[in-house]
PDB file of N, CA and C in Angstrom:
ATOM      1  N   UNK A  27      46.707  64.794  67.584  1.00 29.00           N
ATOM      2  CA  UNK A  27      45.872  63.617  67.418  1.00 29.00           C
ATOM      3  C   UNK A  27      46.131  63.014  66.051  1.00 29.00           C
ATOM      4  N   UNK A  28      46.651  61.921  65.788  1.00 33.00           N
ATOM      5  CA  UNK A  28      46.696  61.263  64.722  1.00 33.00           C
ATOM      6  C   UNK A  28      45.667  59.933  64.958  1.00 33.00           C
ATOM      7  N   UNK A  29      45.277  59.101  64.214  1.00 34.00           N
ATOM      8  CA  UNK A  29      44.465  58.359  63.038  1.00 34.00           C
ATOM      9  C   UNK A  29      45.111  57.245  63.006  1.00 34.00           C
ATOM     10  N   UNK A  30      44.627  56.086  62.911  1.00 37.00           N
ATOM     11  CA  UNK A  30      45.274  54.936  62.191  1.00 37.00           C
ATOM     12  C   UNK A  30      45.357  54.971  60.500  1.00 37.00           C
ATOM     13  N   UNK A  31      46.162  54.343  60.013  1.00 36.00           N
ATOM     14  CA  UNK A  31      46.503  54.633  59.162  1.00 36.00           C
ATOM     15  C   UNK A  31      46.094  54.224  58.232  1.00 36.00           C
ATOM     16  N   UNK A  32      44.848  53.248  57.701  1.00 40.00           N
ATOM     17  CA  UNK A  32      43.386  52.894  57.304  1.00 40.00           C
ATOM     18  C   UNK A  32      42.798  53.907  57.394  1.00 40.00           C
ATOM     19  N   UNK A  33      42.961  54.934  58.463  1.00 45.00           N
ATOM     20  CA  UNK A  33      41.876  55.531  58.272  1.00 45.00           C
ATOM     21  C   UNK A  33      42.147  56.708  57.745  1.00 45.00           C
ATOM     22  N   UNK A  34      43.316  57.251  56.860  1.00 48.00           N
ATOM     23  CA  UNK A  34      44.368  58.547  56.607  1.00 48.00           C
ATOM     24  C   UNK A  34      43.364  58.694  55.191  1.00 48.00           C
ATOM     25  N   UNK A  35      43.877  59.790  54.672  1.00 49.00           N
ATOM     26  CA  UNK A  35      43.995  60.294  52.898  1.00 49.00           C
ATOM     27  C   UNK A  35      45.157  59.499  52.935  1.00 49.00           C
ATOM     28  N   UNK A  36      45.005  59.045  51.101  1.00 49.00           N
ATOM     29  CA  UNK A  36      45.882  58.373  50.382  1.00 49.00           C
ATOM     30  C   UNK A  36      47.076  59.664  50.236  1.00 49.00           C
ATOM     31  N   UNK A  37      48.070  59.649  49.798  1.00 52.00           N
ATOM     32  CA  UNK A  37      48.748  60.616  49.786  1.00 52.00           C
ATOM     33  C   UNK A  37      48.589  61.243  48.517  1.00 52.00           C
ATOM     34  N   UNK A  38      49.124  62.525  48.519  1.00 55.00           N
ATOM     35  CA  UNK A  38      48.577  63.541  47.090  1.00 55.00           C
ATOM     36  C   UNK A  38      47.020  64.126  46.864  1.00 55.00           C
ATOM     37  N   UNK A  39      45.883  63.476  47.890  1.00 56.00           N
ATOM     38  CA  UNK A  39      44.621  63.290  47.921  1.00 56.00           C
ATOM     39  C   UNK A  39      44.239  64.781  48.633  1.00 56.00           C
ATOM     40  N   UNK A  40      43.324  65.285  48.511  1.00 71.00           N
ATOM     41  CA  UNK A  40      42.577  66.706  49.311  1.00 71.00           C
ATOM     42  C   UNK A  40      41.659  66.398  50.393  1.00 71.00           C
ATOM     43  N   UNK A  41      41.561  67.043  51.146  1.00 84.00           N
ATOM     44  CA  UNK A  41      40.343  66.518  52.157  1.00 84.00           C
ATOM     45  C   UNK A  41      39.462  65.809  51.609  1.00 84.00           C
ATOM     46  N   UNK A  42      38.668  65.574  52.850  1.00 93.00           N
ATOM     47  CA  UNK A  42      37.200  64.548  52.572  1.00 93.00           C
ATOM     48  C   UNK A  42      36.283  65.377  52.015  1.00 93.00           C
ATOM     49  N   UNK A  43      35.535  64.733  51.143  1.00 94.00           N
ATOM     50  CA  UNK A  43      33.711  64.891  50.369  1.00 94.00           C
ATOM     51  C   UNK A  43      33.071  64.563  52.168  1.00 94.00           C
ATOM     52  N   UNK A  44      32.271  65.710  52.023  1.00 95.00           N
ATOM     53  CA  UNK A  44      30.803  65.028  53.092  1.00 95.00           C
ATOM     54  C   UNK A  44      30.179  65.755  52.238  1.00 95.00           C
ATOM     55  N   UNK A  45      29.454  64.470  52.876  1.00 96.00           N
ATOM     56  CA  UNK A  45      27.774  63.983  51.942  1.00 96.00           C
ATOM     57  C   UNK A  45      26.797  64.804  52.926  1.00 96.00           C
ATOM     58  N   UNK A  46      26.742  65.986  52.800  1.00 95.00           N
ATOM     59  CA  UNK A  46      25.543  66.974  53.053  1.00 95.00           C
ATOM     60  C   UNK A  46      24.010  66.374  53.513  1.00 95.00           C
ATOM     61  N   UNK A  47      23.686  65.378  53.009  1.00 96.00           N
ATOM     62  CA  UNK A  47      22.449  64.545  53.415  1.00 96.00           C
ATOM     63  C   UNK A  47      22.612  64.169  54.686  1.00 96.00           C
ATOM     64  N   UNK A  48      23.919  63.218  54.392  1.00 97.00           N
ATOM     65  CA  UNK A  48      23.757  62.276  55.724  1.00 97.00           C
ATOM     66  C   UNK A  48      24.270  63.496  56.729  1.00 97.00           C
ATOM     67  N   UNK A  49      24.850  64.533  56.529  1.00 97.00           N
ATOM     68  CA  UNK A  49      25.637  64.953  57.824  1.00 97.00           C
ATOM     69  C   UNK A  49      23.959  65.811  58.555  1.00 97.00           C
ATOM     70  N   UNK A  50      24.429  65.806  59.865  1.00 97.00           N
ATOM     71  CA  UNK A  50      23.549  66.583  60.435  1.00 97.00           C
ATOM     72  C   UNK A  50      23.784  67.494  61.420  1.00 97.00           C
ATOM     73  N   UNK A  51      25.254  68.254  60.849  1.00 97.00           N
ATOM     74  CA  UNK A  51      25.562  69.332  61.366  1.00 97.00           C
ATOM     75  C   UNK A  51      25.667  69.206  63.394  1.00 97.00           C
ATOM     76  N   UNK A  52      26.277  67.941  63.547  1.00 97.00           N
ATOM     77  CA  UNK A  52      26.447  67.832  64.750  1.00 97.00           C
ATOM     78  C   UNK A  52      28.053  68.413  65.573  1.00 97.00           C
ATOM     79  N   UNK A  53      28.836  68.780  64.613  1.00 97.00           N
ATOM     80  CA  UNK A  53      29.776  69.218  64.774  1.00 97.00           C
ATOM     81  C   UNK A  53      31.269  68.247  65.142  1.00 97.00           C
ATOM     82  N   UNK A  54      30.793  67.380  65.092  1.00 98.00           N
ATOM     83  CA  UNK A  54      31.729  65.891  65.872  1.00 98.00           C
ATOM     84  C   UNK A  54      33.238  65.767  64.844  1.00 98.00           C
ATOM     85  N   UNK A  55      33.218  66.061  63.405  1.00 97.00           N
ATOM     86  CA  UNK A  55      34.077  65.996  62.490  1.00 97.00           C
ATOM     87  C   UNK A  55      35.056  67.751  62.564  1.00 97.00           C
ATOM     88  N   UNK A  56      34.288  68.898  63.399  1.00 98.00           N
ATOM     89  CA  UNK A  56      34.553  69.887  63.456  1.00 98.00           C
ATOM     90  C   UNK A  56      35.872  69.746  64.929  1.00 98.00           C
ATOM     91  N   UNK A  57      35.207  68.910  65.648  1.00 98.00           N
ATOM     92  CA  UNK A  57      35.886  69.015  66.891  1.00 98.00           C
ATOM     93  C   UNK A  57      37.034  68.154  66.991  1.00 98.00           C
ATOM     94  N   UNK A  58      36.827  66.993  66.385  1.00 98.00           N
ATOM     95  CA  UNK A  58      38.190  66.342  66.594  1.00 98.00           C
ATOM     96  C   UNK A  58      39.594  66.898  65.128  1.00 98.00           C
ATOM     97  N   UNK A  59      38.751  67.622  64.339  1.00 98.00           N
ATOM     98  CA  UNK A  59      40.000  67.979  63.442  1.00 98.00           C
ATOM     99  C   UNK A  59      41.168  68.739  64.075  1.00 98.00           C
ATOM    100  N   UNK A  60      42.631  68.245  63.855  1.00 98.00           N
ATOM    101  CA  UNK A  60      43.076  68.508  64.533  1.00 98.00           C
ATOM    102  C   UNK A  60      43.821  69.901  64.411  1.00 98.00           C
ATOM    103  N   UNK A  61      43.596  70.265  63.120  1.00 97.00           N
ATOM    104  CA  UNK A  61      44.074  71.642  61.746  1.00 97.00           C
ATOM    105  C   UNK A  61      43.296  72.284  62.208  1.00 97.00           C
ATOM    106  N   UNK A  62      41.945  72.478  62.596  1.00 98.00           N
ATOM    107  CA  UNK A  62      40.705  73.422  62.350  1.00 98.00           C
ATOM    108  C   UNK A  62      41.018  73.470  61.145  1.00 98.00           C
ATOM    109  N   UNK A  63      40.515  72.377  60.024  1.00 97.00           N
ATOM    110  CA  UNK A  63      39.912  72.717  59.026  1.00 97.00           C
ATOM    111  C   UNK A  63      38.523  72.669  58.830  1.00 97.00           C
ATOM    112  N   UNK A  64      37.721  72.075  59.417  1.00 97.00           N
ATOM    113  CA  UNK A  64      36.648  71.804  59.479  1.00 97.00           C
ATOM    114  C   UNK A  64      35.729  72.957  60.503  1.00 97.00           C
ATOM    115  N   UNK A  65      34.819  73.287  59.282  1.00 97.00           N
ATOM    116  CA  UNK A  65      33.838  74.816  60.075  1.00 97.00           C
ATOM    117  C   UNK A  65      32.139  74.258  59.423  1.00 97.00           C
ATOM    118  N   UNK A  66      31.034  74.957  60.106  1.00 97.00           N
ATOM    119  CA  UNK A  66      30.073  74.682  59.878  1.00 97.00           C
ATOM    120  C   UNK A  66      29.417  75.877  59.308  1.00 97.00           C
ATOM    121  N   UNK A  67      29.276  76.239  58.362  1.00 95.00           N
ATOM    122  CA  UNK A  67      28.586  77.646  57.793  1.00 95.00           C
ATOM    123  C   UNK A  67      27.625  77.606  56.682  1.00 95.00           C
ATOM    124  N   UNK A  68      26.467  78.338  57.087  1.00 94.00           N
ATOM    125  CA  UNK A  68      25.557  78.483  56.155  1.00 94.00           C
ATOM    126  C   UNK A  68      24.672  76.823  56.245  1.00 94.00           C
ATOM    127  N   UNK A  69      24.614  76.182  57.414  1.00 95.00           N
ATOM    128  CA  UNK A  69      24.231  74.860  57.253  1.00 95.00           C
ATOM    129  C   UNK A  69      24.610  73.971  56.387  1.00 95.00           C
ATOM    130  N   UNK A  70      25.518  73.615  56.312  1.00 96.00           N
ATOM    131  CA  UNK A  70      26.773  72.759  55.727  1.00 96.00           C
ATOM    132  C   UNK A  70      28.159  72.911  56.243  1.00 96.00           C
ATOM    133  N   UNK A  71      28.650  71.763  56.137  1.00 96.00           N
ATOM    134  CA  UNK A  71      30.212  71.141  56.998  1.00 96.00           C
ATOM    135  C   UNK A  71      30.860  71.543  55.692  1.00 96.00           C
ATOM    136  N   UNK A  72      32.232  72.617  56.107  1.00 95.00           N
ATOM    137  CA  UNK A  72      32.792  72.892  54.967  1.00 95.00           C
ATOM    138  C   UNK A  72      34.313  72.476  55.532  1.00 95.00           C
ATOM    139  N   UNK A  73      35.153  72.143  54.139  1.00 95.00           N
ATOM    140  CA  UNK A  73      36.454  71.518  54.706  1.00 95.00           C
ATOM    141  C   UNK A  73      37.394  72.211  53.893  1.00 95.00           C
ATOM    142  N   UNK A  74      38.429  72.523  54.175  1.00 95.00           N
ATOM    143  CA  UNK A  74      39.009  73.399  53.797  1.00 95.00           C
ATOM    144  C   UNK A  74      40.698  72.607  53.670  1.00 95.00           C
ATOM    145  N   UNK A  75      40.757  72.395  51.696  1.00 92.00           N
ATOM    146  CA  UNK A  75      41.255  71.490  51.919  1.00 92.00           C
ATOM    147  C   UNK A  75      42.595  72.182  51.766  1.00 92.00           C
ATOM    148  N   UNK A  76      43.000  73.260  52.271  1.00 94.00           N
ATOM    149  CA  UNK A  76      44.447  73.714  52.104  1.00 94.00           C
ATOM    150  C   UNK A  76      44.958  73.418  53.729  1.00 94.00           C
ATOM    151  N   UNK A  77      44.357  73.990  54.650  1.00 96.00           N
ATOM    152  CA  UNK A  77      44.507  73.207  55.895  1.00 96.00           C
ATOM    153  C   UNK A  77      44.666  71.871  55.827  1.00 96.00           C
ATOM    154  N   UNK A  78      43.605  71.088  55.367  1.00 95.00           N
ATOM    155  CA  UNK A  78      43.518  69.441  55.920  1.00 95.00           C
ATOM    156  C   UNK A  78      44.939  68.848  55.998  1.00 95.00           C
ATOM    157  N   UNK A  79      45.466  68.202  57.000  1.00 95.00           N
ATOM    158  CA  UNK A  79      46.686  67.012  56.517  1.00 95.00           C
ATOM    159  C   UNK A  79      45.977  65.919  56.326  1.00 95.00           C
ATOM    160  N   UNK A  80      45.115  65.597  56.024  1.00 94.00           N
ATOM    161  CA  UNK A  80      44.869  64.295  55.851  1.00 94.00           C
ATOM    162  C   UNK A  80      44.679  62.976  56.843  1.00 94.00           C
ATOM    163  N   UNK A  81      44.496  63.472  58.056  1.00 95.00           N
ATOM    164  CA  UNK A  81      44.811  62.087  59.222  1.00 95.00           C
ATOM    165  C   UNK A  81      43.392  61.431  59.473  1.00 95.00           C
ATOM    166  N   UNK A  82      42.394  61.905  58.538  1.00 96.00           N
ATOM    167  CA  UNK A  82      40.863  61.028  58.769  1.00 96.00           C
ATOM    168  C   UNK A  82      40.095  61.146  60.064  1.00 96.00           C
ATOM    169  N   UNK A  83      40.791  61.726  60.798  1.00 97.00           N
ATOM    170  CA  UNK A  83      39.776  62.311  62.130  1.00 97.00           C
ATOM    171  C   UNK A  83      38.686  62.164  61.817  1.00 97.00           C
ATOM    172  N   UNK A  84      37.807  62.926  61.076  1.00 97.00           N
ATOM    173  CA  UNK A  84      36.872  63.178  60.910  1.00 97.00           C
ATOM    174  C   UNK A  84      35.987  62.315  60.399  1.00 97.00           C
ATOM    175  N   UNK A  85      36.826  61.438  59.373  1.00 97.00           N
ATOM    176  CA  UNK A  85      35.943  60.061  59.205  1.00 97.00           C
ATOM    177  C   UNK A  85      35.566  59.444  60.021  1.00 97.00           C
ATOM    178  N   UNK A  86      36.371  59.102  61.176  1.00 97.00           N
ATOM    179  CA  UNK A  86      36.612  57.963  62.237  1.00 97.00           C
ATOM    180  C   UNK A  86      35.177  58.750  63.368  1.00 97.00           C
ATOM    181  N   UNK A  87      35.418  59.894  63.223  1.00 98.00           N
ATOM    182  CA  UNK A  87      34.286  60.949  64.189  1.00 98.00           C
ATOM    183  C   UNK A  87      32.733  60.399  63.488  1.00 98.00           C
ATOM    184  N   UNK A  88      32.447  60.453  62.515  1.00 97.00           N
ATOM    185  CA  UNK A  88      31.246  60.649  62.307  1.00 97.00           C
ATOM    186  C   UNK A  88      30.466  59.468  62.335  1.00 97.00           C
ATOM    187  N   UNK A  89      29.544  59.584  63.478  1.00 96.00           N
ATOM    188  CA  UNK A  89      28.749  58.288  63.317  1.00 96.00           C
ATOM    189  C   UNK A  89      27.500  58.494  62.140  1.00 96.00           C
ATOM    190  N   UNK A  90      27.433  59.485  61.205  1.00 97.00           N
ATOM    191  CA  UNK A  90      26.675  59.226  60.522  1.00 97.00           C
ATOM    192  C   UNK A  90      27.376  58.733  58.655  1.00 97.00           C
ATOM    193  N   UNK A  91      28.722  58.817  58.879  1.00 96.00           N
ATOM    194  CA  UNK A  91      29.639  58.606  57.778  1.00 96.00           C
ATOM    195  C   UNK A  91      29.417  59.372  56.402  1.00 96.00           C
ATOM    196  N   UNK A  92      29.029  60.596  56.994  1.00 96.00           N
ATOM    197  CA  UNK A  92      29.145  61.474  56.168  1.00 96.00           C
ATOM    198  C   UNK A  92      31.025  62.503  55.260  1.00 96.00           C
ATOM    199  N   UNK A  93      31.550  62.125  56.236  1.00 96.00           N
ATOM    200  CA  UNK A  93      32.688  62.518  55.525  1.00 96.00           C
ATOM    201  C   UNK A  93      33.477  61.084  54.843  1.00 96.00           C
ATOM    202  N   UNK A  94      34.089  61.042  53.696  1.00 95.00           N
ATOM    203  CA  UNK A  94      34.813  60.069  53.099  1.00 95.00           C
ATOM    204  C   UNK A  94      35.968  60.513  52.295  1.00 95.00           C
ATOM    205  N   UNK A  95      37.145  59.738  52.213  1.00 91.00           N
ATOM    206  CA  UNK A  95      38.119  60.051  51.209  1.00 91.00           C
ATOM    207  C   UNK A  95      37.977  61.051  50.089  1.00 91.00           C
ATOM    208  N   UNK A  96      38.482  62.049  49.889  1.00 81.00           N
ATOM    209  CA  UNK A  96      38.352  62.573  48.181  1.00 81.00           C
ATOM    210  C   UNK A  96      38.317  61.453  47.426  1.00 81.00           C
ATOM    211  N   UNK A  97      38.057  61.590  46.305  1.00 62.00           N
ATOM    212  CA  UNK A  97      38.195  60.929  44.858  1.00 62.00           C
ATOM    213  C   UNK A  97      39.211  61.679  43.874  1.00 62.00           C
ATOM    214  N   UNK A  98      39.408  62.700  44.500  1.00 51.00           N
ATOM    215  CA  UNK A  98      40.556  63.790  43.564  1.00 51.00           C
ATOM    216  C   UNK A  98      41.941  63.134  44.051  1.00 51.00           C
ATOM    217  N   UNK A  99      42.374  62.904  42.816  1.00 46.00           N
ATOM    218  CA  UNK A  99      44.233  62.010  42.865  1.00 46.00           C
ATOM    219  C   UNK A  99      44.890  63.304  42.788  1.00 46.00           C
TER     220      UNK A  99
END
């Protein structure tokens, strides 16, 4: 499963920040990743950014837009 390409990591970038508030542990960013990087433990979405490639699945998944780009270059 790949992503449009708007919707990718910039390159050199680490997985996505989710915003713990908004997420509500629905699992939707867990299921379409296509790495299994994405696990739910301890009540929080954890991403695991040595897995991630970067293809934004998970952004594009979440209707609550809790996952977003790193900020780490």
């Amino acid at each position: 499963l790949r992503v449009e390409a708007d919707a990718a990591m910039p390159a050199g970038q680490e997985g996505p920040v989710v915003n713990q508030r908004a997420c509500v542990l629905c699992g939707a960013c867990r299921d379409v990743c296509p790495v299994g990087a994405i696990t739910i433990a301890a009540g929080a979405v954890v991403v695991c950014a040595e897995r991630c490639d970067g293809c934004g699945a998970c952004i594009r998944a979440c209707t609550r837009k809790a996952p977003s780009p790193s900020s780490t270059p």
